[in-house]
PDB file of C-alpha atoms and ligand atoms in Angstrom:
ATOM      1  CA  MET I   1      -8.346 -18.781  -9.372  1.00 52.00           C
ATOM      2  CA  ASP I   2      -8.787 -15.368 -10.440  1.00 78.00           C
ATOM      3  CA  VAL I   3      -7.444 -13.012  -8.081  1.00 90.00           C
ATOM      4  CA  ASN I   4      -9.382 -10.975  -4.642  1.00 95.00           C
ATOM      5  CA  PHE I   5      -7.966  -8.257  -4.065  1.00 97.00           C
ATOM      6  CA  LYS I   6      -9.251  -6.585  -0.697  1.00 97.00           C
ATOM      7  CA  ILE I   7      -8.263  -3.208   1.378  1.00 97.00           C
ATOM      8  CA  LEU I   8      -8.473  -3.981   4.859  1.00 97.00           C
ATOM      9  CA  GLY I   9      -8.149  -0.278   6.387  1.00 96.00           C
ATOM     10  CA  SER I  10      -6.375   2.746   5.129  1.00 95.00           C
ATOM     11  CA  SER I  11      -4.915   5.764   6.292  1.00 89.00           C
ATOM     12  CA  SER I  12      -4.112   6.597  10.232  1.00 85.00           C
ATOM     13  CA  SER I  13      -7.017   4.049  10.837  1.00 85.00           C
ATOM     14  CA  GLY I  14      -4.097   1.254   9.499  1.00 96.00           C
ATOM     15  CA  ASN I  15      -2.965   0.083   6.331  1.00 98.00           C
ATOM     16  CA  ALA I  16      -3.863  -3.128   4.990  1.00 98.00           C
ATOM     17  CA  ALA I  17      -4.755  -5.289   1.725  1.00 98.00           C
ATOM     18  CA  LEU I  18      -5.753  -8.984   1.322  1.00 98.00           C
ATOM     19  CA  LEU I  19      -4.263 -10.631  -1.739  1.00 98.00           C
ATOM     20  CA  GLN I  20      -5.214 -13.844  -2.361  1.00 97.00           C
ATOM     21  CA  ALA I  21      -3.913 -15.504  -6.364  1.00 95.00           C
ATOM     22  CA  GLU I  22      -3.361 -19.317  -7.369  1.00 92.00           C
ATOM     23  CA  GLY I  23      -4.164 -20.518  -3.534  1.00 93.00           C
ATOM     24  CA  ALA I  24      -1.925 -18.061  -1.521  1.00 97.00           C
ATOM     25  CA  SER I  25      -3.280 -15.491   0.631  1.00 98.00           C
ATOM     26  CA  VAL I  26      -1.380 -12.718   1.843  1.00 98.00           C
ATOM     27  CA  LEU I  27      -1.226  -9.296   3.824  1.00 98.00           C
ATOM     28  CA  ILE I  28       0.261  -6.388   2.421  1.00 98.00           C
ATOM     29  CA  ASP I  29       1.118  -3.998   5.924  1.00 98.00           C
ATOM     30  CA  ALA I  30      -0.245  -4.820   8.669  1.00 98.00           C
ATOM     31  CA  GLY I  31      -1.447  -1.516  10.301  1.00 98.00           C
ATOM     32  CA  MET I  32      -4.156  -2.347  12.539  1.00 97.00           C
ATOM     33  CA  SER I  33      -3.966  -4.784  16.112  1.00 97.00           C
ATOM     34  CA  GLY I  34      -4.165  -8.883  15.107  1.00 97.00           C
ATOM     35  CA  LYS I  35      -7.399  -8.655  16.992  1.00 97.00           C
ATOM     36  CA  LYS I  36      -8.897  -6.557  14.295  1.00 97.00           C
ATOM     37  CA  LEU I  37      -7.103  -8.153  11.034  1.00 97.00           C
ATOM     38  CA  GLU I  38      -8.089 -11.378  12.297  1.00 97.00           C
ATOM     39  CA  LEU I  39     -11.931  -9.701  12.357  1.00 97.00           C
ATOM     40  CA  LEU I  40     -11.759  -8.364   8.733  1.00 97.00           C
ATOM     41  CA  LEU I  41      -9.765 -11.574   7.459  1.00 97.00           C
ATOM     42  CA  ASN I  42     -13.142 -13.738   9.275  1.00 97.00           C
ATOM     43  CA  GLU I  43     -15.492 -11.480   6.973  1.00 96.00           C
ATOM     44  CA  GLU I  44     -13.432 -12.325   3.827  1.00 95.00           C
ATOM     45  CA  GLY I  45     -13.837 -15.787   4.712  1.00 96.00           C
ATOM     46  CA  LEU I  46     -10.796 -16.428   5.933  1.00 96.00           C
ATOM     47  CA  SER I  47      -9.169 -17.532   9.190  1.00 94.00           C
ATOM     48  CA  ALA I  48      -5.979 -15.822  10.022  1.00 94.00           C
ATOM     49  CA  GLU I  49      -4.073 -19.313  10.731  1.00 94.00           C
ATOM     50  CA  ALA I  50      -4.824 -20.024   6.795  1.00 95.00           C
ATOM     51  CA  LEU I  51      -2.847 -16.731   6.263  1.00 97.00           C
ATOM     52  CA  ASP I  52       0.432 -17.365   4.019  1.00 98.00           C
ATOM     53  CA  ALA I  53       2.703 -14.443   4.711  1.00 98.00           C
ATOM     54  CA  VAL I  54       2.688 -10.893   5.654  1.00 98.00           C
ATOM     55  CA  PHE I  55       4.785  -8.077   3.878  1.00 98.00           C
ATOM     56  CA  LEU I  56       5.506  -4.844   5.610  1.00 98.00           C
ATOM     57  CA  THR I  57       6.073  -1.929   3.704  1.00 98.00           C
ATOM     58  CA  HIS I  58       7.723   0.125   6.146  1.00 98.00           C
ATOM     59  CA  GLU I  59       7.422   0.239  10.332  1.00 98.00           C
ATOM     60  CA  HIS I  60       5.337   3.163  10.780  1.00 97.00           C
ATOM     61  CA  ASN I  61       2.506   1.854  13.055  1.00 97.00           C
ATOM     62  CA  ASP I  62      -0.269   2.441  10.604  1.00 97.00           C
ATOM     63  CA  HIS I  63       1.524  -0.203   8.562  1.00 98.00           C
ATOM     64  CA  SER I  64       2.817  -2.563  11.154  1.00 98.00           C
ATOM     65  CA  ALA I  65       1.098  -2.454  14.657  1.00 98.00           C
ATOM     66  CA  GLY I  66      -0.437  -5.996  13.658  1.00 98.00           C
ATOM     67  CA  VAL I  67       2.740  -7.748  13.356  1.00 98.00           C
ATOM     68  CA  ARG I  68       2.435  -8.240  17.684  1.00 97.00           C
ATOM     69  CA  GLY I  69      -0.624 -10.201  17.533  1.00 97.00           C
ATOM     70  CA  LEU I  70      -0.575 -11.998  14.005  1.00 97.00           C
ATOM     71  CA  SER I  71       3.006 -13.314  15.107  1.00 95.00           C
ATOM     72  CA  LYS I  72       1.271 -15.986  17.727  1.00 93.00           C
ATOM     73  CA  PHE I  73       0.729 -17.929  14.478  1.00 91.00           C
ATOM     74  CA  GLY I  74       4.230 -19.116  15.187  1.00 86.00           C
ATOM     75  CA  ARG I  75       5.124 -20.225  11.506  1.00 92.00           C
ATOM     76  CA  LEU I  76       3.707 -17.169   9.669  1.00 97.00           C
ATOM     77  CA  PRO I  77       6.420 -15.215   7.960  1.00 98.00           C
ATOM     78  CA  PHE I  78       7.294 -11.963   8.104  1.00 98.00           C
ATOM     79  CA  PHE I  79       8.716  -9.973   4.927  1.00 98.00           C
ATOM     80  CA  ALA I  80      10.585  -7.020   5.523  1.00 98.00           C
ATOM     81  CA  ASN I  81      13.879  -5.951   4.704  1.00 98.00           C
ATOM     82  CA  GLN I  82      16.448  -5.751   7.570  1.00 98.00           C
ATOM     83  CA  ASP I  83      16.237  -2.056   8.814  1.00 98.00           C
ATOM     84  CA  THR I  84      12.196  -2.216   8.948  1.00 98.00           C
ATOM     85  CA  ILE I  85      13.145  -5.208  11.370  1.00 98.00           C
ATOM     86  CA  GLN I  86      15.347  -3.146  13.548  1.00 98.00           C
ATOM     87  CA  ALA I  87      13.045  -0.656  14.483  1.00 98.00           C
ATOM     88  CA  ILE I  88      10.108  -3.325  14.815  1.00 98.00           C
ATOM     89  CA  GLN I  89      11.496  -5.436  16.450  1.00 98.00           C
ATOM     90  CA  PRO I  90      12.348  -3.738  19.700  1.00 97.00           C
ATOM     91  CA  LYS I  91       8.263  -3.050  20.302  1.00 95.00           C
ATOM     92  CA  LEU I  92       7.912  -6.447  20.490  1.00 96.00           C
ATOM     93  CA  GLN I  93       7.914  -9.212  23.469  1.00 92.00           C
ATOM     94  CA  LYS I  94       8.156 -12.359  20.639  1.00 92.00           C
ATOM     95  CA  ARG I  95      10.686 -12.895  18.247  1.00 95.00           C
ATOM     96  CA  PRO I  96       8.259 -13.067  14.672  1.00 97.00           C
ATOM     97  CA  ASN I  97       9.552 -15.594  12.052  1.00 97.00           C
ATOM     98  CA  TRP I  98      11.188 -12.843  10.138  1.00 98.00           C
ATOM     99  CA  LYS I  99      12.425 -13.279   6.752  1.00 98.00           C
ATOM    100  CA  VAL I 100      14.718 -10.906   5.020  1.00 98.00           C
ATOM    101  CA  PHE I 101      14.236  -9.536   1.920  1.00 98.00           C
ATOM    102  CA  GLU I 102      16.876  -6.800  -0.091  1.00 98.00           C
ATOM    103  CA  THR I 103      15.288  -3.893  -1.340  1.00 98.00           C
ATOM    104  CA  GLY I 104      15.898  -3.670  -4.871  1.00 98.00           C
ATOM    105  CA  LYS I 105      16.454  -7.193  -5.020  1.00 98.00           C
ATOM    106  CA  GLN I 106      13.361  -9.820  -6.521  1.00 98.00           C
ATOM    107  CA  PHE I 107      12.292 -12.494  -4.735  1.00 98.00           C
ATOM    108  CA  SER I 108       9.648 -15.218  -5.030  1.00 98.00           C
ATOM    109  CA  PHE I 109       7.251 -16.243  -2.196  1.00 98.00           C
ATOM    110  CA  GLY I 110       4.439 -19.162  -3.737  1.00 96.00           C
ATOM    111  CA  PRO I 111       2.869 -18.281  -6.996  1.00 95.00           C
ATOM    112  CA  PHE I 112       4.260 -14.415  -6.689  1.00 97.00           C
ATOM    113  CA  LYS I 113       7.349 -12.503  -7.456  1.00 98.00           C
ATOM    114  CA  ILE I 114       7.862  -9.686  -5.563  1.00 98.00           C
ATOM    115  CA  HIS I 115      10.406  -7.039  -6.399  1.00 98.00           C
ATOM    116  CA  PRO I 116      10.389  -4.359  -3.337  1.00 98.00           C
ATOM    117  CA  PHE I 117      11.641  -0.982  -4.385  1.00 98.00           C
ATOM    118  CA  SER I 118      12.796   2.299  -2.748  1.00 98.00           C
ATOM    119  CA  VAL I 119      10.422   5.081  -1.603  1.00 98.00           C
ATOM    120  CA  PRO I 120      11.221   8.354  -0.622  1.00 98.00           C
ATOM    121  CA  HIS I 121       9.606   8.439   2.883  1.00 98.00           C
ATOM    122  CA  ASP I 122      10.692   9.277   6.583  1.00 97.00           C
ATOM    123  CA  ALA I 123      11.685   5.835   7.674  1.00 98.00           C
ATOM    124  CA  TYR I 124      14.431   3.605   8.022  1.00 98.00           C
ATOM    125  CA  ASP I 125      14.130   1.658   4.524  1.00 98.00           C
ATOM    126  CA  PRO I 126      10.389   2.217   3.071  1.00 98.00           C
ATOM    127  CA  VAL I 127       9.482   0.543   0.125  1.00 98.00           C
ATOM    128  CA  GLY I 128       6.375   0.407  -2.102  1.00 98.00           C
ATOM    129  CA  PHE I 129       5.452  -3.729  -4.063  1.00 98.00           C
ATOM    130  CA  TYR I 130       5.215  -4.663  -6.775  1.00 98.00           C
ATOM    131  CA  PHE I 131       3.487  -7.946  -7.321  1.00 98.00           C
ATOM    132  CA  GLU I 132       3.455 -10.533 -10.276  1.00 97.00           C
ATOM    133  CA  TRP I 133       1.926 -13.637 -10.497  1.00 96.00           C
ATOM    134  CA  GLY I 134       0.223 -16.625 -13.124  1.00 92.00           C
ATOM    135  CA  LYS I 135       1.282 -17.437 -16.675  1.00 84.00           C
ATOM    136  CA  ASP I 136       0.291 -16.585 -19.779  1.00 76.00           C
ATOM    137  CA  ASP I 137      -2.698 -18.867 -20.014  1.00 78.00           C
ATOM    138  CA  LEU I 138      -6.518 -18.699 -19.911  1.00 76.00           C
ATOM    139  CA  PHE I 139      -6.723 -20.079 -16.350  1.00 77.00           C
ATOM    140  CA  ASN I 140      -3.754 -18.193 -14.789  1.00 78.00           C
ATOM    141  CA  PRO I 141      -3.606 -15.433 -16.555  1.00 84.00           C
ATOM    142  CA  HIS I 142      -0.438 -12.812 -16.021  1.00 91.00           C
ATOM    143  CA  SER I 143      -1.602 -10.009 -13.289  1.00 95.00           C
ATOM    144  CA  SER I 144       0.369  -7.561 -11.100  1.00 97.00           C
ATOM    145  CA  LEU I 145      -0.337  -5.101  -8.618  1.00 98.00           C
ATOM    146  CA  ALA I 146       1.677  -2.441  -7.467  1.00 98.00           C
ATOM    147  CA  TRP I 147       1.704  -1.198  -3.857  1.00 98.00           C
ATOM    148  CA  VAL I 148       2.819   2.777  -3.477  1.00 98.00           C
ATOM    149  CA  THR I 149       1.587   4.327  -0.341  1.00 96.00           C
ATOM    150  CA  ASP I 150       3.856   7.027   1.993  1.00 97.00           C
ATOM    151  CA  LEU I 151       6.051   8.815  -0.503  1.00 98.00           C
ATOM    152  CA  GLY I 152       7.041  12.264  -0.709  1.00 97.00           C
ATOM    153  CA  TYR I 153       7.798  12.771  -4.372  1.00 97.00           C
ATOM    154  CA  VAL I 154       7.630   9.732  -7.175  1.00 98.00           C
ATOM    155  CA  PRO I 155      11.505   8.738  -8.719  1.00 97.00           C
ATOM    156  CA  THR I 156      11.371   7.544 -12.202  1.00 96.00           C
ATOM    157  CA  LEU I 157      12.248   3.934 -11.217  1.00 95.00           C
ATOM    158  CA  VAL I 158       8.591   4.062  -9.108  1.00 97.00           C
ATOM    159  CA  LYS I 159       6.461   5.338 -11.888  1.00 97.00           C
ATOM    160  CA  GLU I 160       7.634   2.313 -14.010  1.00 96.00           C
ATOM    161  CA  ARG I 161       6.283  -0.298 -11.408  1.00 96.00           C
ATOM    162  CA  ILE I 162       3.495   1.981 -11.489  1.00 97.00           C
ATOM    163  CA  ARG I 163       2.891   1.970 -15.335  1.00 97.00           C
ATOM    164  CA  GLN I 164       3.333  -1.644 -15.515  1.00 96.00           C
ATOM    165  CA  ALA I 165       0.624  -2.917 -12.927  1.00 98.00           C
ATOM    166  CA  LYS I 166      -2.549  -3.976 -13.796  1.00 97.00           C
ATOM    167  CA  ILE I 167      -3.472  -3.318 -10.348  1.00 98.00           C
ATOM    168  CA  LEU I 168      -2.620  -0.031  -8.930  1.00 98.00           C
ATOM    169  CA  VAL I 169      -2.656   1.357  -4.969  1.00 98.00           C
ATOM    170  CA  VAL I 170      -1.169   4.077  -4.719  1.00 98.00           C
ATOM    171  CA  GLU I 171      -1.968   7.242  -1.991  1.00 97.00           C
ATOM    172  CA  ALA I 172      -3.980  10.803  -2.421  1.00 98.00           C
ATOM    173  CA  ASN I 173      -2.981  11.711   1.067  1.00 97.00           C
ATOM    174  CA  HIS I 174      -4.200  15.116   1.426  1.00 97.00           C
ATOM    175  CA  CYS I 175      -5.345  18.384  -0.156  1.00 97.00           C
ATOM    176  CA  ALA I 176      -2.537  21.006   0.010  1.00 97.00           C
ATOM    177  CA  LYS I 177      -5.270  23.581   0.943  1.00 97.00           C
ATOM    178  CA  MET I 178      -6.997  21.836   3.765  1.00 97.00           C
ATOM    179  CA  LEU I 179      -2.995  20.806   4.974  1.00 97.00           C
ATOM    180  CA  GLU I 180      -2.480  24.591   5.131  1.00 96.00           C
ATOM    181  CA  ASP I 181      -5.331  25.766   6.544  1.00 97.00           C
ATOM    182  CA  ASP I 182      -5.441  22.781   9.518  1.00 96.00           C
ATOM    183  CA  GLN I 183      -5.145  23.899  12.751  1.00 95.00           C
ATOM    184  CA  LYS I 184      -4.523  20.792  14.673  1.00 94.00           C
ATOM    185  CA  ARG I 185      -1.049  20.319  12.957  1.00 95.00           C
ATOM    186  CA  PRO I 186       1.817  22.126  13.916  1.00 96.00           C
ATOM    187  CA  TRP I 187       3.656  23.669  11.194  1.00 96.00           C
ATOM    188  CA  SER I 188       7.222  21.683  11.427  1.00 96.00           C
ATOM    189  CA  LEU I 189       4.410  18.245  10.815  1.00 95.00           C
ATOM    190  CA  LYS I 190       3.151  20.114   7.865  1.00 97.00           C
ATOM    191  CA  GLN I 191       6.275  20.700   6.665  1.00 96.00           C
ATOM    192  CA  ARG I 192       7.119  17.232   6.744  1.00 95.00           C
ATOM    193  CA  ILE I 193       3.941  15.758   5.249  1.00 96.00           C
ATOM    194  CA  ARG I 194       4.140  18.236   2.318  1.00 95.00           C
ATOM    195  CA  GLY I 195       7.908  17.968   2.290  1.00 96.00           C
ATOM    196  CA  ARG I 196      10.295  14.961  -0.131  1.00 95.00           C
ATOM    197  CA  HIS I 197       9.900  12.486   2.332  1.00 97.00           C
ATOM    198  CA  GLY I 198       6.343  12.642   3.631  1.00 97.00           C
ATOM    199  CA  HIS I 199       3.306  12.157   1.762  1.00 97.00           C
ATOM    200  CA  LEU I 200       1.336  13.003  -1.967  1.00 98.00           C
ATOM    201  CA  SER I 201      -0.898  15.456  -2.380  1.00 98.00           C
ATOM    202  CA  ASN I 202      -4.370  14.904  -4.573  1.00 98.00           C
ATOM    203  CA  ASP I 203      -2.711  16.995  -7.161  1.00 98.00           C
ATOM    204  CA  ASN I 204       0.746  15.614  -7.076  1.00 98.00           C
ATOM    205  CA  THR I 205      -0.113  12.041  -7.566  1.00 98.00           C
ATOM    206  CA  PHE I 206      -2.927  13.287 -10.181  1.00 98.00           C
ATOM    207  CA  GLU I 207      -0.208  15.066 -11.963  1.00 98.00           C
ATOM    208  CA  MET I 208       2.005  12.062 -12.017  1.00 98.00           C
ATOM    209  CA  LEU I 209      -0.652   9.629 -13.049  1.00 98.00           C
ATOM    210  CA  GLU I 210      -1.542  11.864 -15.874  1.00 97.00           C
ATOM    211  CA  SER I 211       1.871  11.940 -16.943  1.00 97.00           C
ATOM    212  CA  ILE I 212       2.186   8.184 -17.547  1.00 97.00           C
ATOM    213  CA  GLU I 213       2.270   7.329 -21.220  1.00 95.00           C
ATOM    214  CA  GLY I 214       1.093   3.493 -22.356  1.00 95.00           C
ATOM    215  CA  SER I 215       0.068   2.473 -18.537  1.00 97.00           C
ATOM    216  CA  CYS I 216      -1.540  -1.534 -18.175  1.00 96.00           C
ATOM    217  CA  TRP I 217      -3.842  -0.196 -15.375  1.00 98.00           C
ATOM    218  CA  GLU I 218      -7.444  -1.869 -15.327  1.00 97.00           C
ATOM    219  CA  LYS I 219      -7.845  -0.821 -11.616  1.00 98.00           C
ATOM    220  CA  VAL I 220      -6.663   2.030  -9.916  1.00 98.00           C
ATOM    221  CA  PHE I 221      -7.166   2.471  -6.005  1.00 98.00           C
ATOM    222  CA  LEU I 222      -6.380   5.585  -4.265  1.00 98.00           C
ATOM    223  CA  MET I 223      -5.998   5.193  -0.465  1.00 98.00           C
ATOM    224  CA  HIS I 224      -4.191   6.873   2.774  1.00 98.00           C
ATOM    225  CA  LEU I 225      -6.649   9.605   2.592  1.00 97.00           C
ATOM    226  CA  SER I 226      -5.975  12.090   5.570  1.00 97.00           C
ATOM    227  CA  LYS I 227      -9.273  12.076   7.138  1.00 95.00           C
ATOM    228  CA  ASP I 228      -8.650  15.999   8.813  1.00 95.00           C
ATOM    229  CA  CYS I 229      -6.346  17.079   5.625  1.00 97.00           C
ATOM    230  CA  ASN I 230      -8.643  15.288   2.538  1.00 97.00           C
ATOM    231  CA  ASP I 231     -11.881  15.085   1.533  1.00 97.00           C
ATOM    232  CA  ILE I 232     -13.329  11.997  -0.431  1.00 97.00           C
ATOM    233  CA  GLN I 233     -15.852  14.736  -2.636  1.00 97.00           C
ATOM    234  CA  LYS I 234     -12.207  16.771  -3.818  1.00 97.00           C
ATOM    235  CA  VAL I 235     -10.505  13.260  -4.395  1.00 98.00           C
ATOM    236  CA  GLN I 236     -13.405  12.018  -6.613  1.00 97.00           C
ATOM    237  CA  ASP I 237     -13.876  15.630  -8.567  1.00 97.00           C
ATOM    238  CA  LYS I 238     -10.357  15.646  -9.568  1.00 97.00           C
ATOM    239  CA  PHE I 239      -9.383  12.236 -10.381  1.00 97.00           C
ATOM    240  CA  ALA I 240     -12.772  11.629 -12.650  1.00 96.00           C
ATOM    241  CA  GLY I 241     -11.071  13.989 -15.398  1.00 95.00           C
ATOM    242  CA  LEU I 242      -8.002  11.806 -15.455  1.00 97.00           C
ATOM    243  CA  LYS I 243      -6.838  10.460 -18.920  1.00 95.00           C
ATOM    244  CA  GLY I 244      -8.236   7.020 -19.697  1.00 95.00           C
ATOM    245  CA  GLN I 245     -10.315   7.220 -16.221  1.00 94.00           C
ATOM    246  CA  GLY I 246     -14.098   4.757 -17.525  1.00 93.00           C
ATOM    247  CA  SER I 247     -12.331   3.821 -20.782  1.00 95.00           C
ATOM    248  CA  ARG I 248      -9.012   2.094 -20.299  1.00 96.00           C
ATOM    249  CA  PHE I 249      -9.218   2.040 -16.072  1.00 97.00           C
ATOM    250  CA  SER I 250     -11.727   2.245 -13.685  1.00 97.00           C
ATOM    251  CA  THR I 251     -10.597   3.982 -10.061  1.00 98.00           C
ATOM    252  CA  PHE I 252     -11.391   3.935  -6.891  1.00 98.00           C
ATOM    253  CA  ILE I 253     -11.427   5.762  -3.420  1.00 98.00           C
ATOM    254  CA  VAL I 254     -10.829   4.183  -0.310  1.00 98.00           C
ATOM    255  CA  ASP I 255     -12.418   5.813   2.215  1.00 97.00           C
ATOM    256  CA  PRO I 256     -10.128   6.280   5.165  1.00 95.00           C
ATOM    257  CA  SER I 257     -13.174   5.502   7.616  1.00 94.00           C
ATOM    258  CA  SER I 258     -14.659   2.210   6.672  1.00 93.00           C
ATOM    259  CA  ALA I 259     -11.723   1.221   4.267  1.00 94.00           C
ATOM    260  CA  LYS I 260     -14.952   0.754   1.605  1.00 95.00           C
ATOM    261  CA  THR I 261     -14.254   1.623  -2.080  1.00 96.00           C
ATOM    262  CA  ILE I 262     -16.097   4.417  -3.699  1.00 96.00           C
ATOM    263  CA  PRO I 263     -15.936   4.593  -7.569  1.00 96.00           C
ATOM    264  CA  VAL I 264     -14.984   8.062  -9.030  1.00 96.00           C
TER     265      VAL I 264
HETATM  266 ZN1  LIG A   1       4.648   6.190   6.987  1.00 56.91          ZN
HETATM  267 ZN1  LIG A   2       1.545   5.165   6.739  1.00 56.91          ZN
END
């Protein structure tokens, strides 16, 4: 079976994606209510009961709000590191079927090899994920996906994971100028967003991608766009100029309101 990858939500409306390969269906992050996630999964032709696992990057609500609702499926495993579990559990009445992984240590689930790696962000132990699956044969070609949202800068190790992925999901959180001019956010919050443990701006992400030589990308998804401090047109204009875009790989912008993907 070919891979099916669908981003279900992005940014402040909640982040989540469905990854299906070799008969396994998993969620990466679960940042909307369980009900909403169930609905979105149904739209993908999948009942929530048929989910095999949920993988969480960090405890922020826009990545974990669905844990409560989805934990009613008692056997459904939720993979997270210890610090993330400790931050989420007090907000829950029941204990979900937690599966603990260690940041930096590879593990397997179904057809997937998963490498959780540390990212600099203002959470307890935030991670990005690198998923690998398939063999080197015609029916199950080897493939990979990197999920890297919510980070203030890109350390070398993270860059290497980004480089290797065939499907890359990375944030383009804000336009630096729009964040600067924003009237709603206090200065302290602006400082946090653009700080070393905040979020990547359009320029940060563009420069990082430009600096990577020999990437394996087939598809690049730009997500976690701020609704107030970013603009799809601006992202489109900027990333249309990305070296290799349209020839070596295709780039898509994830609309923060509808989660629809818009080709650059
Ligand atoms: Zn976050
Ligand atoms: Zn987030």
